[in-house]
Coordinates of C-alpha atoms in Angstrom, one line a residue:
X10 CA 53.6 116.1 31.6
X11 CA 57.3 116.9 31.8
X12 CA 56.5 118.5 35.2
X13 CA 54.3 116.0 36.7
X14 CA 57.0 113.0 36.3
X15 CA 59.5 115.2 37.7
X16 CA 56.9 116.4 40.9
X17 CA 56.4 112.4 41.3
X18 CA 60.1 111.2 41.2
X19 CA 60.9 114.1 43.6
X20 CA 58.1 112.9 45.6
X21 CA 59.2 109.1 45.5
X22 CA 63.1 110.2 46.9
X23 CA 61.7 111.9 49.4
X24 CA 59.6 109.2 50.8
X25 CA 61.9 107.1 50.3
X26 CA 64.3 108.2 52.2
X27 CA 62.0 108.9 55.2
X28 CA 61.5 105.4 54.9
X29 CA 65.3 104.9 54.5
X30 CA 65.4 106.8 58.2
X31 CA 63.4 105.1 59.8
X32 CA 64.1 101.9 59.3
X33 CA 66.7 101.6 62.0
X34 CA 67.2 100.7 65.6
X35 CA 65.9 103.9 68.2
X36 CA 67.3 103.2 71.8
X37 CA 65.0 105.2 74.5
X38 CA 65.8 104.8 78.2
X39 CA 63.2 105.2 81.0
X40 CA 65.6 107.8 83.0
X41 CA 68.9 109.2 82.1
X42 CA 69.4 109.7 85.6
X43 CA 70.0 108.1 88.3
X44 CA 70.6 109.2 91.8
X45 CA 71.8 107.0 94.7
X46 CA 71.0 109.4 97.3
X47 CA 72.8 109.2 100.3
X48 CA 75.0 105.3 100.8
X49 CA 77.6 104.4 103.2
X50 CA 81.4 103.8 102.2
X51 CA 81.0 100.2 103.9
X52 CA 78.7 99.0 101.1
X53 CA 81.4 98.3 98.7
X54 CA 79.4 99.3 95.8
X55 CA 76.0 101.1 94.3
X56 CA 74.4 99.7 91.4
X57 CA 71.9 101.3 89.2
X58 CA 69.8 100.0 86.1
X59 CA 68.9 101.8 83.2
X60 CA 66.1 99.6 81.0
X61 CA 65.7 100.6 77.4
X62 CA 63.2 100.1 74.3
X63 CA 64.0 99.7 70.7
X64 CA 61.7 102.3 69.6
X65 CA 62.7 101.6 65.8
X66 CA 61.7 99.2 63.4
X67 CA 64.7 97.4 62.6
X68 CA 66.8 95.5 65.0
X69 CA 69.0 97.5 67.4
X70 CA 72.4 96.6 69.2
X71 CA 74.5 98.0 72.0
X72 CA 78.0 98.5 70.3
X73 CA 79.8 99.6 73.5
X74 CA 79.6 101.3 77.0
X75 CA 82.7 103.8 77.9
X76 CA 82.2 104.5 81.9
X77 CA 83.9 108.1 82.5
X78 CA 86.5 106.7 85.9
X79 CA 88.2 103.7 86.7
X80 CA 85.7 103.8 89.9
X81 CA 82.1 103.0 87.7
X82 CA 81.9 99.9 85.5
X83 CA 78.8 98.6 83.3
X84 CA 77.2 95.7 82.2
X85 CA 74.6 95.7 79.5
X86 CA 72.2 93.8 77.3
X87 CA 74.7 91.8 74.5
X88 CA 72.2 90.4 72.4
X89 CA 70.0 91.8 69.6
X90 CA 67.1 94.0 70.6
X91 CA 64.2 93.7 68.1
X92 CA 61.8 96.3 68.0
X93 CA 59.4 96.7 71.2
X94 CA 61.9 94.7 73.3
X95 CA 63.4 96.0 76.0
X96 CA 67.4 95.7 77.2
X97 CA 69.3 97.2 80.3
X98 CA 72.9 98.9 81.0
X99 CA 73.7 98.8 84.2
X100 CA 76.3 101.2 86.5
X101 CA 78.2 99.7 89.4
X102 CA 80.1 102.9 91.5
X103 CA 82.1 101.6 93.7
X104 CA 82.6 102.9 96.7
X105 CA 85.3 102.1 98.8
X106 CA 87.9 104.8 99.7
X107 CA 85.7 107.2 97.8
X108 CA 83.5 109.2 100.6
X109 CA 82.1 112.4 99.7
X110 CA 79.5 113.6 96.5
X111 CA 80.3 111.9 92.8
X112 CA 78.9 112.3 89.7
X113 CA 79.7 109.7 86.9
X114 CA 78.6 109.2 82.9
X115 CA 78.1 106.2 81.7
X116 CA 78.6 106.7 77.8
X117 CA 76.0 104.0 75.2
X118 CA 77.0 103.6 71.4
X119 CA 74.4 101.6 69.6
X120 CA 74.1 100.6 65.6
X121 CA 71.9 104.0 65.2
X122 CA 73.6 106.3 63.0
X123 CA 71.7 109.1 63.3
X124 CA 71.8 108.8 67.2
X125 CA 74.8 106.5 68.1
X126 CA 75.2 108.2 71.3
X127 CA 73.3 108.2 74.7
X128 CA 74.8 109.7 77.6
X129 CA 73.3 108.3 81.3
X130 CA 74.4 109.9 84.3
X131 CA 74.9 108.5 88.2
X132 CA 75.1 110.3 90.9
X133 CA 74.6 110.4 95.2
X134 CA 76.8 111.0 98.2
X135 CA 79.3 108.6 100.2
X136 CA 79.1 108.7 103.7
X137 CA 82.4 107.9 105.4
X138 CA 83.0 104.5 107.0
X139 CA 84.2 104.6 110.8
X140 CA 87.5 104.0 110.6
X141 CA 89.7 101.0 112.6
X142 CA 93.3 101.0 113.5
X143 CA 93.8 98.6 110.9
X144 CA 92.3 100.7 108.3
X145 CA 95.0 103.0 108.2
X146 CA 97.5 100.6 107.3
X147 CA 97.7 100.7 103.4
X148 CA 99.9 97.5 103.2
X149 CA 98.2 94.1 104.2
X150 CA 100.1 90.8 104.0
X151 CA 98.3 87.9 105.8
X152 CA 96.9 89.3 109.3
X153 CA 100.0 91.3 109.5
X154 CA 99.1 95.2 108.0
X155 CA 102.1 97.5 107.7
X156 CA 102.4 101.2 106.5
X157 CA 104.7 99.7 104.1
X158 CA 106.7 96.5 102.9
X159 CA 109.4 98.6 101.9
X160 CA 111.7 101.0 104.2
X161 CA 113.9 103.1 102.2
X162 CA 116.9 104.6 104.4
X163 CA 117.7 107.2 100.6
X164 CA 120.7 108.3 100.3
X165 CA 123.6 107.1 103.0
X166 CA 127.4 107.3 103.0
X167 CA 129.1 104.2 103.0
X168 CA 130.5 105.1 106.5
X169 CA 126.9 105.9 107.7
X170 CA 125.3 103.3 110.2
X171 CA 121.5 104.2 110.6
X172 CA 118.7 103.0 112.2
X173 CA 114.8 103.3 111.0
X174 CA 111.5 102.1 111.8
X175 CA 108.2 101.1 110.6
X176 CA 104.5 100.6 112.0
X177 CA 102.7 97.1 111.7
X178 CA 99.5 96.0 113.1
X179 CA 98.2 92.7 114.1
X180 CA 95.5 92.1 112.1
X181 CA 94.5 88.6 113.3
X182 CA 92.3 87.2 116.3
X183 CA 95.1 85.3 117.8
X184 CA 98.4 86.1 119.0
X185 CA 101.4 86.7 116.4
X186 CA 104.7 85.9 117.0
X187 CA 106.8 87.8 114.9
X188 CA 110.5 86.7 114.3
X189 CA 113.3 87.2 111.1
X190 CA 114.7 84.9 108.7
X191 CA 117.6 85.8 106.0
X192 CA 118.8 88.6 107.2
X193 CA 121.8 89.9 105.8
X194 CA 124.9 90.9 107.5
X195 CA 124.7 94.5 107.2
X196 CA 121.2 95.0 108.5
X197 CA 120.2 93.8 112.0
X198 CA 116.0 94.1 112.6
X199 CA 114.2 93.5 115.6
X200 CA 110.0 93.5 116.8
X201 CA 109.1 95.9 119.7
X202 CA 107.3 93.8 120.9
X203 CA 107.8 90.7 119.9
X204 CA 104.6 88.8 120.3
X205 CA 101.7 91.4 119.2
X206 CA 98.6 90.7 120.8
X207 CA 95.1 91.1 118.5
X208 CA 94.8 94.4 117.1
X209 CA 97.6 95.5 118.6
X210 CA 100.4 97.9 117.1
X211 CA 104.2 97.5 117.2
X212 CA 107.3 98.6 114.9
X213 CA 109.8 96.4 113.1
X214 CA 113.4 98.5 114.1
X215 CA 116.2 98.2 111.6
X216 CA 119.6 99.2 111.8
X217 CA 121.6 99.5 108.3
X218 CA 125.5 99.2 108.4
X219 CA 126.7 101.1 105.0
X220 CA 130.3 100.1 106.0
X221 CA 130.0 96.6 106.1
X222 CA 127.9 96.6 102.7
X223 CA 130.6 97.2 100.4
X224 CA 128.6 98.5 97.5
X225 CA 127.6 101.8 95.9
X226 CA 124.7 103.3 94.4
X227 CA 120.8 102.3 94.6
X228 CA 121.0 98.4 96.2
X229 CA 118.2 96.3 97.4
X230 CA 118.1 93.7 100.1
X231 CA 115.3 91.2 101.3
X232 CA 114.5 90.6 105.2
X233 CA 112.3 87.5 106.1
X234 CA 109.6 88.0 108.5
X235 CA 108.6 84.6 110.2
X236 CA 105.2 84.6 111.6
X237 CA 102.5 81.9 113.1
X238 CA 99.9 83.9 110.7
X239 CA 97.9 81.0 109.3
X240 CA 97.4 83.0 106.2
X241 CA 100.8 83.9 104.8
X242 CA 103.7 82.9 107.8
X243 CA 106.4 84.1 105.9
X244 CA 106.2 87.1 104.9
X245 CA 109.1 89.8 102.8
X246 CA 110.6 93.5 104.2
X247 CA 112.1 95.1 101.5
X248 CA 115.3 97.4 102.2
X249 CA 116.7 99.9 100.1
X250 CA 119.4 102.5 100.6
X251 CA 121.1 105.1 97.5
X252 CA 125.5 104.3 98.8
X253 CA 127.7 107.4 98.1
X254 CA 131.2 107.8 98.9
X255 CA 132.1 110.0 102.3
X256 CA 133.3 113.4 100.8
X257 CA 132.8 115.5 103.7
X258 CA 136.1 115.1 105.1
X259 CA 138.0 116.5 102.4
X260 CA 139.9 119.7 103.1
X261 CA 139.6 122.4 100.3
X262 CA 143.1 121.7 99.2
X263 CA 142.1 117.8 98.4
X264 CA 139.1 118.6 97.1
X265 CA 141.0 120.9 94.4
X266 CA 142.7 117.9 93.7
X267 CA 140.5 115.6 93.4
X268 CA 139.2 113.3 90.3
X269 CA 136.9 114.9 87.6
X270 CA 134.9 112.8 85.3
X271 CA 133.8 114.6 82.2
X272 CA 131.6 112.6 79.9
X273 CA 131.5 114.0 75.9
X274 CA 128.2 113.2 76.3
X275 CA 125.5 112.2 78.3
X276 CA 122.7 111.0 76.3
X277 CA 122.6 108.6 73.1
X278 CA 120.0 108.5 70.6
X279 CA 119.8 106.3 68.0
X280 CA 116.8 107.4 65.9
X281 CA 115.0 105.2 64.7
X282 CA 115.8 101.7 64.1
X283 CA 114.0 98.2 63.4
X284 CA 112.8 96.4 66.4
X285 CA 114.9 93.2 67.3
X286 CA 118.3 95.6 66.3
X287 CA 121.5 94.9 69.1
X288 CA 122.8 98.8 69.7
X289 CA 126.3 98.7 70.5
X290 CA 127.8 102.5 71.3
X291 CA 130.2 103.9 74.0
X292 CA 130.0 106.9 76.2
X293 CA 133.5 108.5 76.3
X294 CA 134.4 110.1 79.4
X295 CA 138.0 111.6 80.6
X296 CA 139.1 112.5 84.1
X297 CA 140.4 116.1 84.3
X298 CA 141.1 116.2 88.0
X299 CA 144.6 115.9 89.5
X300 CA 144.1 112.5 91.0
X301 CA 143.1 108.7 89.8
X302 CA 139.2 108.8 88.5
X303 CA 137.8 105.5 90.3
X304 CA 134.7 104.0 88.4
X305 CA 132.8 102.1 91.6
X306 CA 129.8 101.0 89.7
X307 CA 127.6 101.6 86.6
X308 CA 124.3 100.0 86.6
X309 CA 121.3 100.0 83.7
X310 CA 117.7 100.5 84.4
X311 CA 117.1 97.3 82.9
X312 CA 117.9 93.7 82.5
X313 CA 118.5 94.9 78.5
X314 CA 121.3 97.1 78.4
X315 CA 124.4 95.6 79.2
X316 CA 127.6 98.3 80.4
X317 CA 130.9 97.6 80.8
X318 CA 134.1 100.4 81.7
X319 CA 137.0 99.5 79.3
X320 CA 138.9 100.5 82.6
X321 CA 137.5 101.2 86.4
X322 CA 140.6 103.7 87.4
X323 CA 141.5 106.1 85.4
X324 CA 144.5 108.1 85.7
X325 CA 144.7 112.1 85.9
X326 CA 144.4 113.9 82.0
X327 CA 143.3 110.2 80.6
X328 CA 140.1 108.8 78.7
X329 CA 138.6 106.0 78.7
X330 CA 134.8 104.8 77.4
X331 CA 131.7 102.6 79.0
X332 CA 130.5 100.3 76.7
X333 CA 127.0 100.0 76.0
X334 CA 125.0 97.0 74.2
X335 CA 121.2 97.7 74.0
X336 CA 119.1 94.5 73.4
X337 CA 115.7 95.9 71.6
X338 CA 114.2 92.5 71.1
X339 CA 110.9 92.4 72.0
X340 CA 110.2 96.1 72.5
X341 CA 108.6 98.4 70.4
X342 CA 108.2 102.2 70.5
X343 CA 109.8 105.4 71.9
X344 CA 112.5 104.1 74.3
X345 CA 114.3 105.6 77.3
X346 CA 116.4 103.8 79.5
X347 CA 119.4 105.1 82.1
X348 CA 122.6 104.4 83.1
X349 CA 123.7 105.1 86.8
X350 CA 127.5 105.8 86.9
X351 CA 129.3 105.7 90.6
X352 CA 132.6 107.2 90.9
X353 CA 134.6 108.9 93.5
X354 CA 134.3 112.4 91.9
X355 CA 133.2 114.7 95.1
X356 CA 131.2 116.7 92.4
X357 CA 129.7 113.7 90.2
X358 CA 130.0 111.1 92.6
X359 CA 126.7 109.9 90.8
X360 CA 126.4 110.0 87.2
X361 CA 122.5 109.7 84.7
X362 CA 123.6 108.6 80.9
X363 CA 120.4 108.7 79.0
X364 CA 119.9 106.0 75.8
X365 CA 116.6 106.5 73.5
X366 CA 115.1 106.4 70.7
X367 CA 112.8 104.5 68.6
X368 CA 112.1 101.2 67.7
X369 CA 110.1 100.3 64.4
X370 CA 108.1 97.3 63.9

């Protein structure tokens, strides 16, 4: 008797749980699989549809879609799928700038926990679009495409004058006049030519005075670019140049005597501390060279750290310290941020102080 209620009871759990399993959302899609075949760059973008059935018996729900690249996104069925209803996920590729074969995953997590999981797959080939003058311009402001809005001349000496150049493109159906606006006193820019005609190529030309500047280290200027564009007539050039003192005419003999800085350290890390903390420290430095230690410029990486030299010259065998005061209010996490120092040390005539650590909620 004994045996017989125990064979039932082990009979009940087991049904029971076969009931327990199946009593849940099943997702199963028509195709896994889709394949785009062969479609032109021009199209912009591919989309295929993947329709699904709740096989189950209770309600099932798409938790989420995780697309494998930056270059696929999805769409899918939000509301609750009862069983024998159908839902969708779609897969848009898209397909600008991306010629050649891809194959993507399009990842589905549903509210079945013994099969959360679906994997569906796209696929095809990208033919490449014909390409215009205009399309290898990466930089596009109104009608007027350039190769870049920013010409860097790097590093310079601050008796270098240099002249440099960069490609634009008129974009536009009409005529563009092409003038400048705010330029500085150091730079002089001109248009060759100066009225491009449609789809026509030219080169803005500018010519960068480091002697008349009177700065050191990275600095940044703005040129105005005045056009009849109906879009955007005024447009921005950046211009950026690294300033270094002229060392190369330095005999051997001066350059034996000239300024050393020599920091005690060059990087400051202040563990961990509670977000919102002011860090106030100093990086000591001394100058061992034989003549006066000059301190042109120290700049932060950001608007948060404030520096200050407690002196700018410093005389032969002295010290002296740069001030730091680190603002952490409204960061949080592992921090790293920089410290440029200028000087007129042939050898360090450019100095990197490092500040990190971390900041604690």
């Amino acid at each position: 008797m004994i045996k017989i209620k125990t064979g039932l009871i082990s009979f009940l759990l087991i049904a029971l749980s076969y009931s327990l399993i199946a009593q849940n959302g099943k997702i199963k899609f028509e195709k896994t699989t889709h394949d785009f075949g062969t479609i032109k760059e021009e199209q912009g973008k591919a989309v295929a549809k993947f329709v699904f059935t709740n096989v189950g018996t209770e309600d099932l729900k798409i938790v989420k879609v995780n697309t494998s690249c930056g270059c696929t996104a999805s769409d899918y069925s939000k509301n609750i799928i009862k069983p024998g209803e159908k839902g969708y996920v779609t897969a848009t590729y898209f397909t600008a700038h991306r010629p050649g074969p891809f194959r993507k995953s399009v990842t589905v997590t549903v509210n079945d926990p013994d099969r959360p999981n679906s994997v569906l797959f796209i696929k095809g080939t990208v033919t490449p679009k014909k390409r215009s003058k205009g399309d290898y311009y990466p930089t596009s402001v109104g009608n007027l495409k350039m190769m870049s809005n920013h010409l860097a001349f790097n590093e310079m000496k601050t008796t270098e004058i240099r002249t440099d150049s960069l490609k634009i493109f008129n974009n536009w159906t009409s005529p563009m006049e092409i003038s400048f606006t705010q330029v500085p006193s150091h730079i002089t820019v001109k248009v060759i030519p100066s009225t491009l005609r449609p789809q026509e190529e030219g080169y803005i030309v500018v010519t960068y005075d480091a002697t008349k500047k009177l700065d050191f280290g990275l600095v940044y200027d703005r040129v105005g670019i005045r056009t009849n564009d109906v879009v955007q007539p005024l447009k921005m050039l950046n211009v950026s140049a690294n300033l270094t003192q002229d060392f190369s005419q330095l005999t051997e003999k001066q350059l034996k005597k000239a300024p050393k800085i020599v920091f005690d350290n060059s990087t400051y890390d202040f563990g961990k501390v509670k977000a919102g903390t002011v860090i106030k420290f100093s990086f000591v430095f001394k100058n061992e060279g034989k003549q006066e230690l000059i301190i042109h410029k120290v700049k932060a990486s950001c608007g948060c750290t404030a520096t200050k030299p407690v002196l700018t010259h410093i005389k032969k065998g002295k010290s002296s310290e740069l001030e730091v005061v680190f603002n952490t209010e409204g960061r949080r996490g592992r921090q790293h941020k920089t410290i440029t120092v200028v000087t007129n040390d042939p050898v360090n005539s450019q100095i990197i102080l490092n500040v990190q650590g971390e900041l604690m909620p």
